Coordinates of C-alpha atoms in Angstrom, one line a residue:
X1 CA 47.9 29.4 14.3
X2 CA 47.7 29.7 10.5
X3 CA 44.7 28.1 8.7
X4 CA 46.2 25.8 6.0
X5 CA 43.0 24.5 4.4
X6 CA 39.3 24.1 5.1
X7 CA 36.5 21.9 3.8
X8 CA 32.8 21.1 4.5
X9 CA 31.5 17.7 5.8
X10 CA 29.0 15.7 3.8
X11 CA 25.9 14.1 5.1
X12 CA 27.9 11.3 6.6
X13 CA 30.4 13.6 8.3
X14 CA 33.2 12.9 5.9
X15 CA 35.6 15.7 4.9
X16 CA 38.7 16.4 2.8
X17 CA 41.3 19.1 3.4
X18 CA 43.6 19.0 0.3
X19 CA 46.8 20.8 -0.7
X20 CA 48.5 20.7 2.7
X21 CA 52.2 21.4 2.9
X22 CA 54.4 18.8 4.7
X23 CA 54.7 19.2 8.4
X24 CA 52.6 19.0 11.5
X25 CA 48.9 20.2 11.5
X26 CA 46.0 20.2 13.9
X27 CA 42.5 19.5 12.6
X28 CA 39.4 21.0 14.2
X29 CA 35.6 21.0 13.5
X30 CA 34.1 24.5 13.7
X31 CA 30.4 24.7 14.7
X32 CA 28.2 27.3 16.3
X33 CA 29.3 26.0 19.7
X34 CA 33.0 26.7 18.9
X35 CA 35.9 24.5 17.6
X36 CA 36.7 20.9 18.6
X37 CA 40.1 19.3 17.8
X38 CA 40.8 15.6 17.2
X39 CA 41.8 14.9 20.8
X40 CA 38.7 16.7 22.1
X41 CA 40.6 19.9 22.9
X42 CA 38.8 23.2 22.3
X43 CA 41.9 25.4 21.8
X44 CA 45.0 25.1 19.7
X45 CA 47.2 25.3 22.8
X46 CA 46.1 21.8 24.0
X47 CA 45.3 20.3 20.6
X48 CA 47.0 17.2 19.2
X49 CA 49.0 17.5 15.9
X50 CA 49.3 15.1 13.0
X51 CA 52.2 14.7 10.7
X52 CA 51.5 15.4 7.0
X53 CA 53.8 13.6 4.6
X54 CA 54.3 14.6 0.9
X55 CA 52.1 12.5 -1.4
X56 CA 50.3 10.7 1.4
X57 CA 46.8 11.0 2.9
X58 CA 46.2 11.0 6.6
X59 CA 42.9 10.1 8.2
X60 CA 41.8 12.2 11.3
X61 CA 38.5 11.4 12.9
X62 CA 36.9 13.9 15.2
X63 CA 34.1 13.0 17.7
X64 CA 31.8 15.9 18.7
X65 CA 29.9 16.0 21.9
X66 CA 26.3 14.7 22.0
X67 CA 24.7 11.8 20.4
X68 CA 24.2 11.3 16.7
X69 CA 22.1 9.2 14.3
X70 CA 23.7 8.2 11.1
X71 CA 23.1 5.7 8.3
X72 CA 22.3 5.0 4.7
X73 CA 19.0 5.2 2.8
X74 CA 18.4 2.6 0.1
X75 CA 15.7 1.4 -2.2
X76 CA 13.8 -1.6 -0.8
X77 CA 13.4 -3.2 -4.2
X78 CA 16.9 -2.9 -5.5
X79 CA 19.1 -2.2 -2.5
X80 CA 20.7 0.7 -4.3
X81 CA 21.4 3.8 -2.2
X82 CA 19.0 6.7 -2.6
X83 CA 20.7 9.7 -4.2
X84 CA 18.5 12.6 -3.0
X85 CA 15.8 13.7 -0.7
X86 CA 15.4 14.4 3.0
X87 CA 15.1 12.5 6.4
X88 CA 13.0 14.2 9.1
X89 CA 13.2 13.2 12.7
X90 CA 9.9 12.9 14.7
X91 CA 9.6 12.3 18.4
X92 CA 7.1 9.9 20.0
X93 CA 5.1 12.9 21.1
X94 CA 4.6 13.9 17.4
X95 CA 7.0 16.9 17.5
X96 CA 8.9 17.5 14.3
X97 CA 12.7 17.6 14.9
X98 CA 15.7 18.2 12.6
X99 CA 15.8 17.5 8.9
X100 CA 18.8 16.0 7.2
X101 CA 19.7 15.9 3.5
X102 CA 20.4 12.6 1.9
X103 CA 23.8 12.6 0.2
X104 CA 24.9 11.2 -3.2
X105 CA 25.9 7.9 -1.4
X106 CA 22.5 7.6 0.4
X107 CA 24.1 8.8 3.7
X108 CA 22.4 11.1 6.2
X109 CA 23.3 12.3 9.7
X110 CA 21.6 13.9 12.7
X111 CA 24.0 15.5 15.3
X112 CA 23.5 16.3 18.9
X113 CA 20.3 14.4 19.3
X114 CA 18.7 14.5 22.8
X115 CA 17.5 11.4 24.6
X116 CA 14.1 10.3 23.5
X117 CA 12.1 7.9 21.3
X118 CA 12.0 8.7 17.6
X119 CA 10.9 7.7 14.1
X120 CA 12.0 9.1 10.8
X121 CA 10.1 10.1 7.6
X122 CA 12.1 9.7 4.4
X123 CA 11.0 11.9 1.5
X124 CA 12.8 10.8 -1.7
X125 CA 13.5 13.2 -4.5
X126 CA 11.2 12.6 -7.5
X127 CA 8.2 10.3 -7.7
X128 CA 9.9 6.9 -8.3
X129 CA 9.9 6.1 -4.5
X130 CA 7.3 7.0 -2.0
X131 CA 7.6 8.9 1.3
X132 CA 8.4 6.1 3.8
X133 CA 8.5 5.9 7.6
X134 CA 10.9 3.8 9.6
X135 CA 11.1 0.8 9.1
X136 CA 9.4 0.6 5.7
X137 CA 6.1 1.8 7.0
X138 CA 3.7 3.8 4.8
X139 CA 2.2 5.9 7.7
X140 CA 3.2 7.3 11.0
X141 CA 0.7 5.0 12.8
X142 CA 2.8 2.0 11.6
X143 CA 6.2 3.5 12.0
X144 CA 8.9 1.8 13.9
X145 CA 10.1 4.0 16.8
X146 CA 13.6 3.6 18.3
X147 CA 15.1 4.9 21.5
X148 CA 18.1 7.3 21.8
X149 CA 19.8 6.9 25.1
X150 CA 23.5 7.5 26.0
X151 CA 25.2 6.4 22.8
X152 CA 25.1 7.3 19.1
X153 CA 23.1 5.1 16.7
X154 CA 23.6 3.8 13.2
X155 CA 20.2 3.3 11.5
X156 CA 19.9 2.2 7.9
X157 CA 16.4 2.6 6.3
X158 CA 14.8 1.7 3.0
X159 CA 12.2 3.4 0.9
X160 CA 9.3 1.8 -0.9
X161 CA 8.7 1.9 -4.6
X162 CA 5.9 4.4 -5.3
X163 CA 2.5 3.6 -6.9
X164 CA -0.1 5.7 -8.5
X165 CA -3.9 5.9 -8.8
X166 CA -5.3 7.0 -12.2
X167 CA -8.8 7.3 -13.4
X168 CA -11.5 9.5 -15.0
X169 CA -14.1 11.5 -13.1
X170 CA -17.3 12.3 -14.9
X171 CA -20.2 14.5 -13.8
X172 CA -23.3 15.6 -15.7
X173 CA -23.8 18.4 -13.2
X174 CA -20.3 20.0 -13.1
X175 CA -17.6 20.9 -15.6
X176 CA -14.8 21.1 -13.1
X177 CA -14.2 18.7 -10.3
X178 CA -12.0 18.7 -7.1
X179 CA -10.7 15.3 -6.3
X180 CA -9.3 14.5 -2.8
X181 CA -7.1 11.5 -1.9
X182 CA -7.3 10.0 1.6
X183 CA -5.3 7.1 3.1
X184 CA -6.7 4.7 5.7
X185 CA -4.2 3.5 8.3
X186 CA -4.3 2.7 12.0
X187 CA -8.1 3.1 12.1
X188 CA -8.1 6.7 10.8
X189 CA -8.3 8.5 7.5
X190 CA -5.5 11.0 6.6
X191 CA -5.7 13.5 3.8
X192 CA -2.9 13.0 1.3
X193 CA -3.5 15.2 -1.7
X194 CA -6.1 17.0 -3.9
X195 CA -6.4 17.7 -7.6
X196 CA -8.6 19.6 -9.9
X197 CA -9.9 17.9 -13.1
X198 CA -12.3 18.7 -15.9
X199 CA -15.2 16.3 -16.1
X200 CA -14.4 13.4 -18.4
X201 CA -10.6 13.9 -18.3
X202 CA -8.1 11.6 -16.7
X203 CA -6.5 12.3 -13.3
X204 CA -3.4 10.8 -11.6
X205 CA -2.2 10.7 -8.0
X206 CA 1.5 9.7 -8.2
X207 CA 4.3 9.0 -5.7
X208 CA 2.1 7.0 -3.4
X209 CA 3.2 4.5 -0.7
X210 CA 1.5 1.1 -0.5
X211 CA -1.7 1.3 1.4
X212 CA -5.5 1.7 1.4
X213 CA -6.8 4.9 -0.3

């Protein structure tokens, strides 16, 4: 068949194929595993066709094999959707899985997720909001894990407003100082960041989640 148009999906899986002529058309998603049409067919011979009318939009949803996790990331203090950053999937064994980009509407998506128990770590763009685990946790020890079984999940998460620690380190013995920031959670200390500062000058650790440091 002749390819009439193509488009890329966003983080939520939405797509637009514009400028189509009137007539019948079949829509397929092309992945590394091949192509899948709207009726689940893998070839044009057995695909279903949709009628395209002049001046009208037609919605065609395509379900791919495997389970997915989709949702929207928002700010905990305002409820507004996050407009940038990443979401990383972690298994209950600690293994790091796929990473998804947060779209302009706050949407994210993981496709073809195997069965298991997972948590996510959201890393917002910028320093206004802190890296946040599901659901609103500031560390992996406090994260809310969820199970992925036979069906897809819709999981919305929120991120915490970031704080900062500022101060001045002074030493009569050294001109330059290395400062380290550690967070205490779940009975253990975790290294967060380090900074170099001249003695007597101010320092700042920004973009911090609520917690004990």
